[in-house]
Structures are given as C-alpha cells and as structure tokens.
Amino acid sequence: MGDKITVSLIKADVGGWPGHSRVHPDLIKKAQECMEKAKRDGKLIDYHVTAVGDDLQLIMTHKKGVDNEEIHKLAWDTFVEATKIAKELKLYGAGQDLLKDAFSGNVRGLGPGVAEMEITERKGEPIITFHMDKTEPGAFNLPIYRMFADPFNTAGLVIDPSMHDGFIFEVLDIKEHKKVIMKTPEEMYDLLALIGAKSRYVIKRVYPKPSNPKLKADEPVAVISSEKLYQIAGKYVGKDDPVAIVRAQSGAPALGEVLEPFAFPHLVSGWMRGSHNGPLMPVSVKQAHCTRFDGPPRVMALGFQLANGKLVGPVDLFDDPAFDETRRTAAQIADYMRRHGPFEPHRLPLEEMEYTTLPNVLKKLQGRFQKL
Ligand code: F6R
Ligand code: MG
Ligand code: MG
C-alpha cells in the first residue's frame, strides 16, 4: 500500500428494465448499500454508483492497486446481490453478464467490464469516467485517438509545451491476444492503420511521454475496458458496452479537449441485437436509456475532482445544450441508417456477425446451395 490512488470502474448488465433499456433503481440502491458498507469497513476510500442503459456501473477509489482480488470480489458480490433483486423483480436477462458461476480471484474473464488505473494524485486531479451502452470497446478508438493525438481536436498538442511531444498508445489485438506500444505523433499513420479496424484493434491505455513534466510516464492518462463477452461465453451474449477513465488538465488534455471528440456522433457497431452500425449519442444521466431500436448507442460522461481519493462529484458533463446539436445529428443519422433495414452497412458485415444467430441461417441453407 503506497500513497497512490487506484480508480476502479467495474460494470455489468445484471438485468434490464424493461427489456435491455435501463437499470431499475432498486439495483442501484442495492449496489450503493454494498459500496457504503465497503467504505465503512475501510475497503474503499469512496465510490459512486451509476447506470447507462442496462449496465450497472461501480466507480470505486482505494489504495490497493489494479487487479486487486478484494476489490474485484467486492464488485462481483455487489453484482450478485443486485442480481438477486433483478430475479425477484423478474427483470430482463437477470444476471446476464455474470457468465461464470463463481468468483475466482479477478472479475476479468467472468463477464463484467473493467477499467482501472493507479495514479499519483496531482495537486488538482480531474477524472472523467465514460460509460457506453449498446456498443463495443473499439467505439472508444476514435474519441481517444482524437483526445491524445489529433491537434485539430486538442489544441494543447500544439500550444502546451508539456504535451507537445505527444502521447504513447497501448493497442490490443483482441483476436490474437497481443499488444503493441506506439508513439504519436511519430507513428500516427501506423497507429491509425490499426485502430481504424476497431473490431479487432482497440486502444487499451494511453501514457504520457517521459518528457511530459507534469505527469509520471508509468502512470496512464486513459484506460479503456476491453473485455469481449463473446470470447468469454463462446457465443453472442450482447455487446460489451465499454467504459473508460480519462485524466484531464496539467499536461493532459483539458476537460473540454477530452469531451470535444464526442461532439461528432461517429458510427459504432452494436445497437439492436449487437448487429448494427449506428451513431454514438452523447447523453446526460437522465437521458442514458436506450429506446429507439434498442438504442441508438449512447455515451455518458461523469466528471470528478479527486481529493485524496475522495470522488468530488459527479458532474453530468453531457447535460449541456452545447451537445444538443450532436444529439439532433445523431437522431438524424439514426433515421438515415434505419432506412437500410436489414442491409449493410446498417447491419454489420458477415465477419462481425460470426457470433450471432446468422450462422444458423446459413447452416440451415447449406444443403440447398447448388454449384454454378
Ligand atoms: C443489444 C441488446 C438488445 C438485444 C435485443 C434482443 O446489445 O442488448 O438489442 O440484443 O433486445 O434481446 P433478446 O434476445 O434478449 O430478446
Ligand atoms: Mg441487457
Ligand atoms: Mg448494455
């Protein structure tokens, strides 16, 4: 146990109300009780419980480091408790993301999504947590790239001497289970060649360059959850609905530079049955409920100042008329995409439908295909 603070964001869908649209308030209440008890027992410094769409989200601070068994077990047990209520209320898909029967040391690989970082708290430490529903981890590629590598988004890359040398990206190949470290601006084009293929290559972490005087080079400035549910379950069980933690200001992008990429509602995969491309709509906590065609995919942003691990906040960052036009544009794109019905590129291409029911349709027709 050192002086460093760990921020752990762990989420799971343990039941929807109704369908896959939102989290029932009783689940949030139960999770708050579990977190409050852990705080009283000294396991946590602080916590905040929230929800986006049908995903229950636990934001926790402590001094135990990342991948800590006690913290992961706390999250798992909290989801188990919430599942009990979801079952009583017969909520939809109760316990759906608890893919394994028992906890075994770490929630990774059991269903829940995880983003964690251990950091030395600066004099002022703004933290932004992002929460997405009805999409996959690669949905973060474009906005994270723009925050940390695109000078047309982040003025600080040009103007602020402390971040002028750029940032370092850790990219996962989620098919082959490999990772690669890449530097920007030097390797910007190579990085884009990978992360443009967002269903395969996902940004996992971003680090400052060693020359950045305001941040420690071995402590991340951004971390994104990368769990792929289908790889754990072996079949389609819904999209992964990723989360991320981003640090802002003093050597990192300013708060407004962190939020700016979301003013463009880019196309992401997910939406209805995890099988459609659609616009990512930035929403307030109040609007974070998926309705139209089970979507469209949404992202919520909460802002905190850390004070010795205490989460001073949250501030509902997309609850702002400055994002109204983005939401309108997203709604218009949703209209446009919907008119394609079952046709690509609204429906995902075959390779990405691999784990849905589509292969069964093809299997059924196998014997009826004739050679040309
Ligand atoms: C997408 C999602 C929903 C469901 C859809 C069908 O991630 O969760 O769009 O895929 O509502 O759900 P089931 O098969 O449970 O009826
Ligand atoms: Mg669900
Ligand atoms: Mg969900």
Short mmCIF file of C-alpha atoms and ligand atoms in Angstrom, two decimals:
data_model
loop_
_atom_site.label_atom_id
_atom_site.label_comp_id
_atom_site.label_asym_id
_atom_site.label_seq_id
_atom_site.Cartn_x
_atom_site.Cartn_y
_atom_site.Cartn_z
CA MET A 1 0.00 0.00 0.00
CA GLY A 2 1.52 3.26 -1.11
CA ASP A 3 0.32 6.80 -1.49
CA LYS A 4 -1.03 6.10 -4.91
CA ILE A 5 -4.76 6.12 -5.53
CA THR A 6 -6.48 3.47 -7.64
CA VAL A 7 -9.64 4.30 -9.54
CA SER A 8 -11.57 1.14 -10.46
CA LEU A 9 -14.56 1.27 -12.79
CA ILE A 10 -16.28 -2.12 -13.00
CA LYS A 11 -19.62 -2.66 -14.75
CA ALA A 12 -22.06 -5.40 -15.64
CA ASP A 13 -25.53 -5.89 -17.05
CA VAL A 14 -27.36 -7.85 -14.37
CA GLY A 15 -30.88 -7.21 -15.64
CA GLY A 16 -32.79 -4.69 -17.74
CA TRP A 17 -36.00 -2.74 -17.05
CA PRO A 18 -37.83 -3.20 -19.33
CA GLY A 19 -36.02 -5.32 -21.91
CA HIS A 20 -32.45 -4.10 -22.35
CA SER A 21 -33.27 -0.41 -21.89
CA ARG A 22 -32.27 0.69 -18.39
CA VAL A 23 -31.31 -0.30 -14.85
CA HIS A 24 -34.07 -0.49 -12.21
CA PRO A 25 -33.50 1.96 -9.29
CA ASP A 26 -33.64 -0.91 -6.76
CA LEU A 27 -30.48 -2.36 -8.31
CA ILE A 28 -28.69 0.96 -7.98
CA LYS A 29 -29.86 1.22 -4.36
CA LYS A 30 -28.61 -2.28 -3.54
CA ALA A 31 -25.24 -1.53 -5.16
CA GLN A 32 -24.99 1.71 -3.14
CA GLU A 33 -25.62 -0.25 0.07
CA CYS A 34 -22.86 -2.75 -0.77
CA MET A 35 -20.45 0.08 -1.63
CA GLU A 36 -21.36 2.05 1.51
CA LYS A 37 -20.63 -0.99 3.66
CA ALA A 38 -17.26 -1.48 1.96
CA LYS A 39 -16.44 2.18 2.58
CA ARG A 40 -17.39 1.84 6.26
CA ASP A 41 -15.19 -1.26 6.51
CA GLY A 42 -12.27 0.72 5.07
CA LYS A 43 -12.06 -1.29 1.82
CA LEU A 44 -12.91 1.74 -0.28
CA ILE A 45 -12.00 5.38 0.09
CA ASP A 46 -15.02 6.43 -1.92
CA TYR A 47 -17.48 5.25 -4.58
CA HIS A 48 -20.18 6.35 -6.96
CA VAL A 49 -22.83 4.05 -8.43
CA THR A 50 -24.42 4.91 -11.75
CA ALA A 51 -26.01 3.31 -14.80
CA VAL A 52 -26.08 3.69 -18.56
CA GLY A 53 -28.74 1.80 -20.47
CA ASP A 54 -28.98 -1.68 -18.90
CA ASP A 55 -25.49 -1.55 -17.36
CA LEU A 56 -24.84 -1.08 -13.65
CA GLN A 57 -21.61 0.85 -13.03
CA LEU A 58 -19.40 0.93 -9.93
CA ILE A 59 -16.80 3.71 -9.68
CA MET A 60 -14.52 2.98 -6.72
CA THR A 61 -11.37 4.53 -5.24
CA HIS A 62 -8.92 2.76 -2.94
CA LYS A 63 -5.19 2.19 -2.32
CA LYS A 64 -4.97 -1.49 -3.26
CA GLY A 65 -3.75 -1.17 -6.86
CA VAL A 66 -5.25 -2.56 -10.07
CA ASP A 67 -6.46 -6.17 -10.39
CA ASN A 68 -6.84 -6.38 -6.62
CA GLU A 69 -8.69 -9.51 -5.54
CA GLU A 70 -10.54 -7.87 -2.65
CA ILE A 71 -11.87 -5.03 -4.84
CA HIS A 72 -12.81 -7.36 -7.69
CA LYS A 73 -14.61 -9.65 -5.26
CA LEU A 74 -16.46 -6.67 -3.82
CA ALA A 75 -17.64 -5.75 -7.33
CA TRP A 76 -18.59 -9.36 -8.11
CA ASP A 77 -20.51 -9.76 -4.83
CA THR A 78 -22.28 -6.45 -5.47
CA PHE A 79 -23.41 -7.69 -8.89
CA VAL A 80 -24.54 -10.98 -7.32
CA GLU A 81 -26.60 -9.06 -4.73
CA ALA A 82 -28.13 -6.86 -7.45
CA THR A 83 -28.90 -9.99 -9.48
CA LYS A 84 -30.93 -11.39 -6.57
CA ILE A 85 -33.18 -8.33 -6.75
CA ALA A 86 -33.26 -8.49 -10.55
CA LYS A 87 -34.51 -12.08 -10.24
CA GLU A 88 -37.18 -11.13 -7.67
CA LEU A 89 -38.45 -8.38 -9.97
CA LYS A 90 -38.06 -10.71 -12.96
CA LEU A 91 -36.01 -8.03 -14.70
CA TYR A 92 -34.96 -8.90 -18.20
CA GLY A 93 -31.83 -11.03 -18.53
CA ALA A 94 -31.24 -11.08 -14.74
CA GLY A 95 -27.58 -11.87 -14.09
CA GLN A 96 -26.79 -11.89 -17.81
CA ASP A 97 -23.19 -10.66 -17.58
CA LEU A 98 -22.17 -12.93 -14.69
CA LEU A 99 -21.04 -15.55 -17.16
CA LYS A 100 -19.28 -17.82 -14.69
CA ASP A 101 -20.86 -19.33 -11.58
CA ALA A 102 -18.25 -18.36 -9.06
CA PHE A 103 -15.66 -15.67 -8.45
CA SER A 104 -12.07 -16.74 -8.98
CA GLY A 105 -9.61 -14.06 -7.97
CA ASN A 106 -10.41 -11.42 -10.61
CA VAL A 107 -13.57 -10.35 -12.47
CA ARG A 108 -11.71 -10.24 -15.79
CA GLY A 109 -12.89 -13.17 -17.87
CA LEU A 110 -16.05 -13.64 -15.79
CA GLY A 111 -18.25 -11.18 -17.71
CA PRO A 112 -18.02 -7.71 -16.09
CA GLY A 113 -16.06 -4.95 -17.88
CA VAL A 114 -13.11 -3.33 -16.09
CA ALA A 115 -11.14 -0.09 -16.44
CA GLU A 116 -8.65 0.68 -13.66
CA MET A 117 -5.70 3.00 -13.15
CA GLU A 118 -3.28 3.54 -10.27
CA ILE A 119 -2.03 7.10 -10.13
CA THR A 120 -0.21 9.64 -8.04
CA GLU A 121 -2.85 12.25 -7.36
CA ARG A 122 -1.75 15.67 -8.65
CA LYS A 123 -2.45 18.96 -6.89
CA GLY A 124 -5.61 19.09 -8.95
CA GLU A 125 -6.73 15.76 -10.41
CA PRO A 126 -9.77 15.94 -12.73
CA ILE A 127 -11.06 12.47 -13.66
CA ILE A 128 -13.67 11.78 -16.32
CA THR A 129 -15.44 8.43 -16.50
CA PHE A 130 -17.12 7.45 -19.77
CA HIS A 131 -19.90 4.88 -19.88
CA MET A 132 -21.24 3.42 -23.15
CA ASP A 133 -24.19 1.13 -23.85
CA LYS A 134 -25.05 -0.91 -26.98
CA THR A 135 -21.58 -0.88 -28.46
CA GLU A 136 -18.11 -2.45 -28.25
CA PRO A 137 -14.70 -1.35 -26.87
CA GLY A 138 -13.50 -0.19 -30.33
CA ALA A 139 -16.08 2.61 -30.09
CA PHE A 140 -13.51 4.41 -27.92
CA ASN A 141 -10.77 4.28 -30.58
CA LEU A 142 -11.82 7.39 -32.46
CA PRO A 143 -12.51 9.69 -29.49
CA ILE A 144 -9.42 8.56 -27.51
CA TYR A 145 -7.22 9.00 -30.58
CA ARG A 146 -8.61 12.48 -31.13
CA MET A 147 -8.08 13.50 -27.47
CA PHE A 148 -4.44 12.44 -27.32
CA ALA A 149 -3.17 12.62 -30.91
CA ASP A 150 -5.26 14.95 -33.07
CA PRO A 151 -4.15 18.61 -32.99
CA PHE A 152 -7.42 19.61 -34.68
CA ASN A 153 -9.19 18.35 -31.54
CA THR A 154 -6.65 19.04 -28.81
CA ALA A 155 -5.15 22.49 -29.05
CA GLY A 156 -2.74 21.61 -26.23
CA LEU A 157 -0.79 19.27 -28.52
CA VAL A 158 0.25 22.40 -30.42
CA ILE A 159 0.18 25.06 -27.70
CA ASP A 160 1.10 23.40 -24.38
CA PRO A 161 4.87 22.68 -24.19
CA SER A 162 4.34 19.89 -21.61
CA MET A 163 2.32 17.75 -24.07
CA HIS A 164 3.88 18.96 -27.31
CA ASP A 165 5.89 15.71 -27.64
CA GLY A 166 2.66 13.68 -27.77
CA PHE A 167 1.49 10.50 -26.07
CA ILE A 168 2.06 6.73 -26.09
CA PHE A 169 -0.71 4.27 -27.01
CA GLU A 170 -1.07 0.65 -25.91
CA VAL A 171 -3.15 -1.16 -28.55
CA LEU A 172 -4.59 -4.66 -28.17
CA ASP A 173 -5.17 -7.15 -30.94
CA ILE A 174 -8.24 -8.76 -29.39
CA LYS A 175 -8.33 -11.66 -31.81
CA GLU A 176 -4.73 -12.82 -31.39
CA HIS A 177 -4.41 -11.59 -27.77
CA LYS A 178 -1.30 -9.48 -28.40
CA LYS A 179 -0.43 -5.87 -27.69
CA VAL A 180 1.74 -3.21 -29.26
CA ILE A 181 3.04 0.11 -27.90
CA MET A 182 3.00 3.02 -30.37
CA LYS A 183 4.12 6.64 -30.14
CA THR A 184 2.41 9.71 -31.52
CA PRO A 185 2.97 11.90 -33.44
CA GLU A 186 5.85 9.76 -34.82
CA GLU A 187 3.73 6.69 -35.60
CA MET A 188 0.39 8.39 -36.12
CA TYR A 189 -0.32 6.87 -39.53
CA ASP A 190 0.66 3.36 -38.43
CA LEU A 191 -1.50 3.72 -35.34
CA LEU A 192 -4.47 4.80 -37.46
CA ALA A 193 -3.91 1.83 -39.78
CA LEU A 194 -4.56 -0.43 -36.81
CA ILE A 195 -7.22 1.34 -34.77
CA GLY A 196 -9.36 2.17 -37.80
CA ALA A 197 -10.12 -1.57 -37.71
CA LYS A 198 -11.97 -1.04 -34.45
CA SER A 199 -13.50 -4.50 -34.12
CA ARG A 200 -10.00 -6.02 -33.91
CA TYR A 201 -7.54 -3.41 -32.62
CA VAL A 202 -8.57 -1.47 -29.53
CA ILE A 203 -6.80 1.23 -27.58
CA LYS A 204 -6.32 -0.12 -24.05
CA ARG A 205 -4.22 2.59 -22.39
CA VAL A 206 -2.60 5.93 -23.12
CA TYR A 207 0.58 7.08 -21.32
CA PRO A 208 2.35 10.45 -21.26
CA LYS A 209 5.76 10.73 -22.90
CA PRO A 210 8.71 10.69 -20.43
CA SER A 211 9.37 14.30 -21.44
CA ASN A 212 5.99 15.43 -20.05
CA PRO A 213 6.99 17.32 -16.87
CA LYS A 214 3.53 17.26 -15.30
CA LEU A 215 2.71 13.54 -15.41
CA LYS A 216 4.54 10.33 -14.46
CA ALA A 217 5.48 8.31 -17.52
CA ASP A 218 4.49 4.96 -15.97
CA GLU A 219 1.01 6.09 -14.92
CA PRO A 220 -1.73 6.05 -17.56
CA VAL A 221 -3.75 9.10 -18.54
CA ALA A 222 -6.50 6.93 -20.06
CA VAL A 223 -7.67 3.35 -19.71
CA ILE A 224 -10.48 1.57 -21.54
CA SER A 225 -12.25 -1.71 -20.73
CA SER A 226 -11.58 -4.34 -23.40
CA GLU A 227 -13.46 -7.45 -22.29
CA LYS A 228 -15.15 -9.27 -25.19
CA LEU A 229 -18.19 -11.09 -23.86
CA TYR A 230 -18.50 -13.42 -26.83
CA GLN A 231 -14.94 -14.65 -26.31
CA ILE A 232 -15.76 -15.49 -22.71
CA ALA A 233 -19.14 -17.06 -23.39
CA GLY A 234 -18.21 -18.67 -26.74
CA LYS A 235 -21.39 -17.30 -28.26
CA TYR A 236 -23.20 -14.00 -28.79
CA VAL A 237 -24.41 -12.62 -25.44
CA GLY A 238 -24.75 -8.92 -26.22
CA LYS A 239 -22.19 -6.23 -26.94
CA ASP A 240 -19.56 -5.40 -24.37
CA ASP A 241 -20.76 -1.89 -23.51
CA PRO A 242 -17.34 -0.48 -22.62
CA VAL A 243 -16.19 2.11 -20.07
CA ALA A 244 -13.14 4.35 -19.78
CA ILE A 245 -11.34 6.58 -17.30
CA VAL A 246 -9.51 9.67 -18.56
CA ARG A 247 -7.41 12.20 -16.62
CA ALA A 248 -7.57 15.83 -17.68
CA GLN A 249 -5.59 19.09 -17.41
CA SER A 250 -1.99 19.95 -16.38
CA GLY A 251 -0.05 18.05 -19.01
CA ALA A 252 -3.07 16.01 -20.17
CA PRO A 253 -5.81 17.29 -22.50
CA ALA A 254 -8.07 19.94 -20.91
CA LEU A 255 -11.54 18.83 -19.83
CA GLY A 256 -13.02 20.44 -22.95
CA GLU A 257 -10.47 18.68 -25.16
CA VAL A 258 -11.44 15.36 -23.55
CA LEU A 259 -15.13 15.99 -24.29
CA GLU A 260 -14.72 17.55 -27.73
CA PRO A 261 -14.45 14.28 -29.79
CA PHE A 262 -17.97 13.36 -28.65
CA ALA A 263 -19.40 16.39 -30.45
CA PHE A 264 -19.16 14.16 -33.54
CA PRO A 265 -21.63 11.25 -33.28
CA HIS A 266 -19.42 8.72 -35.07
CA LEU A 267 -20.72 5.38 -36.30
CA VAL A 268 -20.14 2.44 -33.96
CA SER A 269 -21.21 -1.18 -34.08
CA GLY A 270 -23.76 -2.57 -31.65
CA TRP A 271 -27.29 -1.15 -31.36
CA MET A 272 -30.12 -3.63 -31.99
CA ARG A 273 -29.02 -7.21 -31.26
CA GLY A 274 -25.40 -6.04 -31.27
CA SER A 275 -25.59 -6.32 -35.05
CA HIS A 276 -25.97 -2.81 -36.43
CA ASN A 277 -23.93 0.28 -37.11
CA GLY A 278 -25.35 3.46 -35.65
CA PRO A 279 -24.35 6.88 -34.30
CA LEU A 280 -22.92 7.24 -30.79
CA MET A 281 -25.14 9.77 -28.99
CA PRO A 282 -23.63 11.71 -26.03
CA VAL A 283 -26.28 11.86 -23.30
CA SER A 284 -26.90 13.10 -19.76
CA VAL A 285 -27.52 10.65 -16.91
CA LYS A 286 -31.25 11.35 -17.28
CA GLN A 287 -31.15 10.51 -20.99
CA ALA A 288 -28.98 7.40 -20.66
CA HIS A 289 -31.74 4.93 -21.50
CA CYS A 290 -31.83 3.00 -24.75
CA THR A 291 -35.19 3.10 -26.52
CA ARG A 292 -35.29 3.54 -30.28
CA PHE A 293 -34.38 0.23 -31.94
CA ASP A 294 -32.78 -0.61 -28.58
CA GLY A 295 -30.54 2.43 -28.89
CA PRO A 296 -29.11 4.36 -30.50
CA PRO A 297 -25.75 3.56 -28.82
CA ARG A 298 -25.10 6.06 -26.04
CA VAL A 299 -22.22 7.53 -24.09
CA MET A 300 -22.42 9.30 -20.75
CA ALA A 301 -19.58 11.28 -19.12
CA LEU A 302 -19.13 11.98 -15.39
CA GLY A 303 -16.58 14.45 -14.06
CA PHE A 304 -14.90 14.32 -10.63
CA GLN A 305 -12.07 16.09 -8.83
CA LEU A 306 -10.10 13.58 -6.77
CA ALA A 307 -9.29 14.76 -3.25
CA ASN A 308 -7.04 12.17 -1.54
CA GLY A 309 -9.12 9.50 -3.25
CA LYS A 310 -12.43 11.12 -2.45
CA LEU A 311 -14.63 11.47 -5.55
CA VAL A 312 -15.77 15.08 -5.51
CA GLY A 313 -18.67 14.90 -7.94
CA PRO A 314 -20.14 13.66 -10.16
CA VAL A 315 -20.82 16.38 -12.67
CA ASP A 316 -23.04 15.21 -15.52
CA LEU A 317 -20.87 16.50 -18.35
CA PHE A 318 -23.09 15.91 -21.39
CA ASP A 319 -26.04 17.58 -19.62
CA ASP A 320 -25.33 20.70 -21.63
CA PRO A 321 -27.08 22.42 -24.55
CA ALA A 322 -23.65 22.56 -26.23
CA PHE A 323 -24.25 18.88 -27.09
CA ASP A 324 -27.87 19.35 -28.27
CA GLU A 325 -26.87 19.67 -31.93
CA THR A 326 -24.81 16.47 -31.67
CA ARG A 327 -27.84 14.66 -30.28
CA ARG A 328 -30.00 16.03 -33.11
CA THR A 329 -27.43 14.98 -35.69
CA ALA A 330 -27.26 11.54 -34.07
CA ALA A 331 -31.06 11.24 -34.28
CA GLN A 332 -30.95 12.19 -37.97
CA ILE A 333 -28.19 9.66 -38.65
CA ALA A 334 -30.28 7.08 -36.78
CA ASP A 335 -33.19 7.82 -39.20
CA TYR A 336 -30.94 7.52 -42.21
CA MET A 337 -29.28 4.30 -41.07
CA ARG A 338 -32.62 2.69 -40.06
CA ARG A 339 -33.96 3.12 -43.57
CA HIS A 340 -31.48 0.46 -44.73
CA GLY A 341 -33.36 -2.13 -42.65
CA PRO A 342 -31.51 -5.46 -42.86
CA PHE A 343 -28.95 -4.20 -45.38
CA GLU A 344 -25.28 -3.44 -44.81
CA PRO A 345 -23.75 -1.10 -43.81
CA HIS A 346 -26.55 -0.62 -41.26
CA ARG A 347 -26.44 -4.32 -40.44
CA LEU A 348 -22.89 -5.40 -39.63
CA PRO A 349 -20.83 -7.29 -42.22
CA LEU A 350 -20.76 -11.10 -42.10
CA GLU A 351 -17.39 -11.38 -40.29
CA GLU A 352 -18.79 -9.42 -37.37
CA MET A 353 -22.00 -11.46 -37.27
CA GLU A 354 -19.96 -14.58 -36.56
CA TYR A 355 -21.31 -14.94 -33.04
CA THR A 356 -24.97 -14.08 -33.69
CA THR A 357 -27.81 -16.26 -34.95
CA LEU A 358 -26.90 -15.57 -38.58
CA PRO A 359 -24.56 -18.58 -38.89
CA ASN A 360 -27.57 -20.77 -38.07
CA VAL A 361 -29.47 -19.36 -41.05
CA LEU A 362 -26.52 -20.20 -43.29
CA LYS A 363 -26.28 -23.69 -41.78
CA LYS A 364 -29.96 -24.31 -42.49
CA LEU A 365 -29.48 -23.40 -46.16
CA GLN A 366 -26.24 -25.33 -46.58
CA GLY A 367 -27.74 -28.31 -48.41
CA ARG A 368 -29.72 -26.11 -50.78
CA PHE A 369 -26.82 -24.21 -52.31
CA GLN A 370 -26.14 -25.53 -55.85
CA LYS A 371 -22.83 -25.22 -57.69
CA LEU A 372 -22.83 -22.66 -60.51
C1 F6R B 1 -28.03 -5.28 -27.78
C2 F6R B 1 -29.13 -5.70 -26.89
C3 F6R B 1 -30.51 -5.81 -27.44
C4 F6R B 1 -30.90 -7.28 -27.58
C5 F6R B 1 -32.30 -7.41 -28.20
C6 F6R B 1 -32.77 -8.85 -28.24
O1 F6R B 1 -26.80 -5.31 -27.12
O2 F6R B 1 -28.91 -5.99 -25.74
O3 F6R B 1 -30.64 -5.11 -28.63
O4 F6R B 1 -29.97 -7.94 -28.39
O5 F6R B 1 -33.24 -6.68 -27.43
O6 F6R B 1 -32.70 -9.38 -26.97
P1 F6R B 1 -33.19 -10.84 -26.58
O7 F6R B 1 -32.51 -11.79 -27.50
O8 F6R B 1 -32.78 -10.97 -25.16
O9 F6R B 1 -34.70 -10.85 -26.76
MG MG B 2 -29.14 -6.46 -21.25
MG MG B 3 -25.85 -2.98 -22.06
#
